[in-house]
């Protein structure tokens, strides 16, 4: 029995160390957080039962060695991991009648900053907890780190470097190839901070949030965590959101964070609780791995049991074929979920999946559906030998210990399918009834070869009506959607072409600049396009290269022959927002959604962006007093935060459909 336990411990140790190395040193994931935590807890239990701890056990080692490309440096004091719990009552009992400070557990890259004589002298990553990587030049490009501080003595502060979800989504939106997009903010942040070229770091909008004053010998700070964080704020640091709690109110404060996490723009994977009395916390000492002055609280994942119905093999532009689990729908975190990515062949085989298996599913960080466990483990699933799109042979390739399935056909139409999916999307041609699955079928049947073919699908009426899932009504609905999309605008057409980095906003900007004249757009040169605010040379070059390709132009001409493009009449004086830039966040009262307000602003010549910068005219947010990242950024830059009412009043705007009500209101005011 002891031998079996030892073998299991060796396996767990090797598996967990590989996963940690991939996560911390190579910015990739071999398993989910839930799976890692489950295996880690099993190893801890076995070590307690056997009284044996292997030398390379992750329970006594912290992280992995820093990568070789950056200089290494030993930390003045070891950076230990924290003990953790998912039990709220255990969190309250941990206090033992002592007040504590509760804060977000941010999910980024831990950094230690050292200031000397009021200047930033050094920045070092966590590394393996004892030796980190020196990233001082990169830290100097962080968006919110003070380069100089009032305190003149030596100051060492620990915090988390992060990239917000909004910045992450903005950067991914600029990458046309879906497979080249970044996987999550944490990995993007880690790779950004550890760049050899700090120009790359500078473009990633990395932010730093302080959470611990490590040392400041000459500072007049008390032994209070709250006061130390206040001192750091006085020095110009942004600190992690934190509150003082006791046994009486800690559960209410946990509930407060729980309600906030879904819409929180900064990646977080839990909370941290630290004794308010610094001396008391330090007097408790530490274990081999954990300090006793703090504990981490991780959100308990809501698990649901369901049945695996099928595995959908999703082909991409690069030939990578990803498995997606389709299961009986379940309610998770307030929404109905019926599918989850299995990511790659390695994870699929590790789960030992088979159709009909009973599985448990959860939402990682309350957002992304994942399979937690396979309760049946039939391991009967067959990996397809043919590409689901082109039917050509597939092969399994192994890269960095991860196996993935690829199509071997260089001419696989998967790339076209993704292009067609963009073409029919809401902000492009907005064609109802053409899902990606339906497009795949049409491409596979040879009904669609290029964009204009979509408008000639009526030639295949009989074949479509006989398709599974179709019939006369479905066919007619599809034709109605296609014909409705014939009446469109030039910005929609330009965006639908899928030109690299030409999003909906840029398409509108280009069309306005060239008076909605397609011939002018076709003949535009890089120099002219680059001069347009918000375009730049990279986007201009991609646009010109597309328009200089004869095949692209012929396909575009055939598409335009199927469309009736509306040329907007720009009334004199209507472009009142020309040169103005707005950011919209939160829910709206006078508009059906943010897109309606965005359309109104763009019709008036303005621009709507996703993040607040020094060029932003105003942030529109009905919660003007909130402490969200956008509001904080606006206050930092002196950008006005306007409620919806403030915005409508300031710019004398009446939303469509509300003209009569506003006129009546104005009439009453005049009468008064």
Short mmCIF file of N, CA and C in Angstrom, two decimals, residues 474-569:
data_model
loop_
_atom_site.label_atom_id
_atom_site.label_comp_id
_atom_site.label_asym_id
_atom_site.label_seq_id
_atom_site.Cartn_x
_atom_site.Cartn_y
_atom_site.Cartn_z
N UNK A 474 -37.36 27.25 -43.40
CA UNK A 474 -35.99 27.65 -43.10
C UNK A 474 -35.32 28.25 -44.33
N UNK A 475 -35.58 27.64 -45.47
CA UNK A 475 -35.01 28.15 -46.72
C UNK A 475 -35.52 29.57 -46.98
N UNK A 476 -36.82 29.77 -46.82
CA UNK A 476 -37.39 31.09 -47.09
C UNK A 476 -36.86 32.14 -46.12
N UNK A 477 -36.70 31.73 -44.87
CA UNK A 477 -36.14 32.66 -43.88
C UNK A 477 -34.72 33.06 -44.26
N UNK A 478 -33.96 32.08 -44.74
CA UNK A 478 -32.59 32.36 -45.16
C UNK A 478 -32.59 33.32 -46.34
N UNK A 479 -33.44 33.08 -47.33
CA UNK A 479 -33.50 33.96 -48.50
C UNK A 479 -33.92 35.37 -48.10
N UNK A 480 -34.87 35.46 -47.15
CA UNK A 480 -35.31 36.79 -46.69
C UNK A 480 -34.15 37.54 -46.04
N UNK A 481 -33.35 36.81 -45.25
CA UNK A 481 -32.20 37.44 -44.60
C UNK A 481 -31.16 37.90 -45.62
N UNK A 482 -30.91 37.05 -46.63
CA UNK A 482 -29.93 37.40 -47.66
C UNK A 482 -30.40 38.62 -48.46
N UNK A 483 -31.68 38.59 -48.86
CA UNK A 483 -32.19 39.70 -49.68
C UNK A 483 -32.25 41.00 -48.89
N UNK A 484 -32.55 40.90 -47.59
CA UNK A 484 -32.58 42.10 -46.76
C UNK A 484 -31.21 42.74 -46.67
N UNK A 485 -30.17 41.90 -46.72
CA UNK A 485 -28.81 42.41 -46.58
C UNK A 485 -28.29 43.07 -47.86
N UNK A 486 -29.03 42.89 -48.97
CA UNK A 486 -28.59 43.51 -50.23
C UNK A 486 -28.57 45.04 -50.12
N UNK A 487 -29.51 45.57 -49.37
CA UNK A 487 -29.55 47.01 -49.13
C UNK A 487 -28.65 47.31 -47.94
N UNK A 488 -27.51 47.87 -48.22
CA UNK A 488 -26.51 48.01 -47.16
C UNK A 488 -25.75 49.32 -47.30
N UNK A 489 -24.70 49.46 -46.53
CA UNK A 489 -23.86 50.66 -46.59
C UNK A 489 -22.44 50.26 -46.95
N UNK A 490 -21.67 51.20 -47.45
CA UNK A 490 -20.30 50.90 -47.84
C UNK A 490 -19.42 50.51 -46.64
N UNK A 491 -19.55 51.15 -45.47
CA UNK A 491 -18.74 50.71 -44.33
C UNK A 491 -18.96 49.24 -43.98
N UNK A 492 -20.20 48.78 -44.07
CA UNK A 492 -20.47 47.36 -43.81
C UNK A 492 -19.76 46.47 -44.82
N UNK A 493 -19.78 46.88 -46.08
CA UNK A 493 -19.13 46.09 -47.12
C UNK A 493 -17.62 46.03 -46.87
N UNK A 494 -17.01 47.17 -46.59
CA UNK A 494 -15.56 47.22 -46.38
C UNK A 494 -15.17 46.36 -45.17
N UNK A 495 -15.93 46.46 -44.08
CA UNK A 495 -15.63 45.65 -42.90
C UNK A 495 -15.81 44.16 -43.20
N UNK A 496 -16.83 43.81 -43.98
CA UNK A 496 -17.14 42.40 -44.25
C UNK A 496 -16.05 41.70 -45.06
N UNK A 497 -15.20 42.47 -45.74
CA UNK A 497 -14.16 41.86 -46.57
C UNK A 497 -13.07 41.19 -45.75
N UNK A 498 -12.99 41.51 -44.46
CA UNK A 498 -12.00 40.86 -43.60
C UNK A 498 -10.58 41.32 -43.84
N UNK A 499 -10.41 42.56 -44.28
CA UNK A 499 -9.06 43.11 -44.48
C UNK A 499 -8.39 43.24 -43.12
N UNK A 500 -7.13 42.86 -43.05
CA UNK A 500 -6.41 42.83 -41.78
C UNK A 500 -6.53 44.17 -41.05
N UNK A 501 -6.98 44.09 -39.80
CA UNK A 501 -7.04 45.24 -38.88
C UNK A 501 -8.07 46.30 -39.26
N UNK A 502 -8.93 46.00 -40.24
CA UNK A 502 -10.00 46.95 -40.58
C UNK A 502 -11.26 46.51 -39.85
N UNK A 503 -11.48 47.10 -38.68
CA UNK A 503 -12.68 46.81 -37.92
C UNK A 503 -13.84 47.68 -38.37
N UNK A 504 -14.95 47.55 -37.69
CA UNK A 504 -16.14 48.30 -38.06
C UNK A 504 -15.91 49.81 -37.97
N UNK A 505 -15.26 50.26 -36.89
CA UNK A 505 -15.03 51.70 -36.71
C UNK A 505 -14.09 52.25 -37.77
N UNK A 506 -13.02 51.52 -38.08
CA UNK A 506 -12.08 51.97 -39.11
C UNK A 506 -12.73 52.02 -40.49
N UNK A 507 -13.60 51.04 -40.76
CA UNK A 507 -14.31 51.03 -42.05
C UNK A 507 -15.17 52.28 -42.19
N UNK A 508 -15.86 52.65 -41.13
CA UNK A 508 -16.70 53.86 -41.18
C UNK A 508 -15.84 55.10 -41.37
N UNK A 509 -14.71 55.13 -40.69
CA UNK A 509 -13.81 56.28 -40.79
C UNK A 509 -13.29 56.44 -42.22
N UNK A 510 -12.87 55.33 -42.83
CA UNK A 510 -12.35 55.37 -44.19
C UNK A 510 -13.41 55.83 -45.18
N UNK A 511 -14.60 55.29 -45.03
CA UNK A 511 -15.68 55.66 -45.96
C UNK A 511 -16.06 57.12 -45.83
N UNK A 512 -16.09 57.65 -44.62
CA UNK A 512 -16.39 59.07 -44.44
C UNK A 512 -15.31 59.94 -45.10
N UNK A 513 -14.05 59.53 -44.90
CA UNK A 513 -12.94 60.31 -45.44
C UNK A 513 -13.01 60.39 -46.97
N UNK A 514 -13.42 59.29 -47.62
CA UNK A 514 -13.47 59.24 -49.08
C UNK A 514 -14.89 59.43 -49.62
N UNK A 515 -15.74 60.08 -48.82
CA UNK A 515 -17.10 60.45 -49.24
C UNK A 515 -17.90 59.24 -49.73
N UNK A 516 -17.66 58.08 -49.12
CA UNK A 516 -18.40 56.85 -49.46
C UNK A 516 -18.28 56.52 -50.95
N UNK A 517 -17.12 56.80 -51.50
CA UNK A 517 -16.85 56.53 -52.92
C UNK A 517 -15.90 55.33 -53.00
N UNK A 518 -16.42 54.20 -53.50
CA UNK A 518 -15.62 52.97 -53.55
C UNK A 518 -14.42 53.12 -54.47
N UNK A 519 -14.58 53.82 -55.58
CA UNK A 519 -13.45 53.99 -56.50
C UNK A 519 -12.30 54.74 -55.83
N UNK A 520 -12.63 55.74 -55.03
CA UNK A 520 -11.58 56.47 -54.30
C UNK A 520 -10.88 55.55 -53.30
N UNK A 521 -11.65 54.70 -52.67
CA UNK A 521 -11.06 53.75 -51.71
C UNK A 521 -10.12 52.78 -52.42
N UNK A 522 -10.55 52.30 -53.58
CA UNK A 522 -9.72 51.35 -54.33
C UNK A 522 -8.38 51.95 -54.74
N UNK A 523 -8.38 53.24 -55.04
CA UNK A 523 -7.19 53.89 -55.58
C UNK A 523 -6.38 54.65 -54.53
N UNK A 524 -6.79 54.56 -53.26
CA UNK A 524 -6.08 55.28 -52.20
C UNK A 524 -4.67 54.73 -52.04
N UNK A 525 -3.73 55.59 -51.67
CA UNK A 525 -2.36 55.15 -51.45
C UNK A 525 -2.04 55.14 -49.96
N UNK A 526 -0.94 54.51 -49.61
CA UNK A 526 -0.56 54.36 -48.20
C UNK A 526 -0.36 55.71 -47.53
N UNK A 527 0.25 56.64 -48.23
CA UNK A 527 0.53 57.94 -47.64
C UNK A 527 -0.75 58.67 -47.25
N UNK A 528 -1.73 58.64 -48.14
CA UNK A 528 -3.00 59.31 -47.85
C UNK A 528 -3.72 58.64 -46.70
N UNK A 529 -3.78 57.32 -46.73
CA UNK A 529 -4.48 56.58 -45.68
C UNK A 529 -3.79 56.77 -44.33
N UNK A 530 -2.47 56.76 -44.31
CA UNK A 530 -1.73 56.88 -43.05
C UNK A 530 -1.98 58.22 -42.37
N UNK A 531 -2.35 59.23 -43.16
CA UNK A 531 -2.58 60.56 -42.60
C UNK A 531 -3.92 60.66 -41.88
N UNK A 532 -4.80 59.67 -42.08
CA UNK A 532 -6.11 59.69 -41.42
C UNK A 532 -5.92 59.32 -39.96
N UNK A 533 -6.46 60.13 -39.06
CA UNK A 533 -6.30 59.86 -37.63
C UNK A 533 -6.89 58.50 -37.28
N UNK A 534 -6.09 57.68 -36.58
CA UNK A 534 -6.56 56.37 -36.15
C UNK A 534 -6.25 55.25 -37.12
N UNK A 535 -5.68 55.56 -38.28
CA UNK A 535 -5.36 54.51 -39.27
C UNK A 535 -3.92 54.06 -39.12
N UNK A 536 -2.97 54.89 -39.50
CA UNK A 536 -1.57 54.50 -39.34
C UNK A 536 -1.06 53.67 -40.51
N UNK A 537 0.25 53.49 -40.57
CA UNK A 537 0.89 52.88 -41.73
C UNK A 537 0.58 51.39 -41.85
N UNK A 538 0.51 50.67 -40.72
CA UNK A 538 0.28 49.22 -40.78
C UNK A 538 -1.09 48.92 -41.40
N UNK A 539 -2.12 49.61 -40.90
CA UNK A 539 -3.47 49.40 -41.42
C UNK A 539 -3.56 49.88 -42.86
N UNK A 540 -2.94 51.02 -43.14
CA UNK A 540 -2.97 51.57 -44.49
C UNK A 540 -2.33 50.61 -45.49
N UNK A 541 -1.21 50.04 -45.11
CA UNK A 541 -0.51 49.12 -46.01
C UNK A 541 -1.36 47.88 -46.30
N UNK A 542 -1.98 47.33 -45.25
CA UNK A 542 -2.83 46.14 -45.44
C UNK A 542 -4.00 46.45 -46.36
N UNK A 543 -4.58 47.64 -46.20
CA UNK A 543 -5.74 48.02 -47.02
C UNK A 543 -5.32 48.18 -48.49
N UNK A 544 -4.22 48.87 -48.71
CA UNK A 544 -3.75 49.10 -50.09
C UNK A 544 -3.37 47.78 -50.76
N UNK A 545 -2.69 46.90 -50.03
CA UNK A 545 -2.31 45.61 -50.60
C UNK A 545 -3.54 44.81 -51.01
N UNK A 546 -4.59 44.87 -50.20
CA UNK A 546 -5.83 44.16 -50.54
C UNK A 546 -6.41 44.74 -51.83
N UNK A 547 -6.47 46.06 -51.91
CA UNK A 547 -7.09 46.71 -53.06
C UNK A 547 -6.22 46.67 -54.32
N UNK A 548 -4.96 46.31 -54.19
CA UNK A 548 -4.09 46.20 -55.36
C UNK A 548 -4.08 44.78 -55.94
N UNK A 549 -4.71 43.84 -55.24
CA UNK A 549 -4.76 42.45 -55.69
C UNK A 549 -5.89 42.29 -56.71
N UNK A 550 -5.56 41.88 -57.91
CA UNK A 550 -6.54 41.80 -58.98
C UNK A 550 -7.66 40.80 -58.66
N UNK A 551 -7.31 39.67 -58.07
CA UNK A 551 -8.34 38.68 -57.71
C UNK A 551 -9.31 39.26 -56.70
N UNK A 552 -8.78 39.98 -55.70
CA UNK A 552 -9.65 40.61 -54.69
C UNK A 552 -10.61 41.60 -55.36
N UNK A 553 -10.09 42.40 -56.28
CA UNK A 553 -10.93 43.40 -56.95
C UNK A 553 -12.02 42.75 -57.79
N UNK A 554 -11.70 41.65 -58.47
CA UNK A 554 -12.71 40.97 -59.27
C UNK A 554 -13.81 40.39 -58.37
N UNK A 555 -13.39 39.80 -57.24
CA UNK A 555 -14.39 39.27 -56.31
C UNK A 555 -15.25 40.39 -55.74
N UNK A 556 -14.61 41.53 -55.45
CA UNK A 556 -15.36 42.68 -54.92
C UNK A 556 -16.35 43.21 -55.95
N UNK A 557 -15.95 43.28 -57.22
CA UNK A 557 -16.86 43.74 -58.27
C UNK A 557 -18.06 42.81 -58.39
N UNK A 558 -17.82 41.51 -58.31
CA UNK A 558 -18.95 40.55 -58.40
C UNK A 558 -19.87 40.69 -57.19
N UNK A 559 -19.31 40.99 -56.03
CA UNK A 559 -20.14 41.21 -54.84
C UNK A 559 -20.97 42.48 -54.99
N UNK A 560 -20.33 43.56 -55.43
CA UNK A 560 -21.05 44.84 -55.53
C UNK A 560 -22.19 44.75 -56.54
N UNK A 561 -22.07 43.86 -57.52
CA UNK A 561 -23.15 43.69 -58.51
C UNK A 561 -24.41 43.13 -57.87
N UNK A 562 -24.27 42.52 -56.69
CA UNK A 562 -25.41 41.92 -56.00
C UNK A 562 -26.04 42.86 -54.97
N UNK A 563 -25.41 44.01 -54.75
CA UNK A 563 -25.82 44.89 -53.65
C UNK A 563 -26.37 46.23 -54.13
N UNK A 564 -27.17 46.83 -53.28
CA UNK A 564 -27.60 48.21 -53.48
C UNK A 564 -27.05 49.01 -52.29
N UNK A 565 -25.99 49.75 -52.54
CA UNK A 565 -25.29 50.44 -51.46
C UNK A 565 -25.85 51.85 -51.28
N UNK A 566 -26.30 52.12 -50.09
CA UNK A 566 -26.86 53.44 -49.77
C UNK A 566 -25.72 54.43 -49.51
N UNK A 567 -25.76 55.54 -50.20
CA UNK A 567 -24.78 56.61 -49.98
C UNK A 567 -25.43 57.65 -49.06
N UNK A 568 -24.96 57.80 -47.85
CA UNK A 568 -25.59 58.73 -46.92
C UNK A 568 -25.43 60.18 -47.36
N UNK A 569 -26.48 60.94 -47.14
CA UNK A 569 -26.43 62.37 -47.42
C UNK A 569 -26.02 63.07 -46.14
#
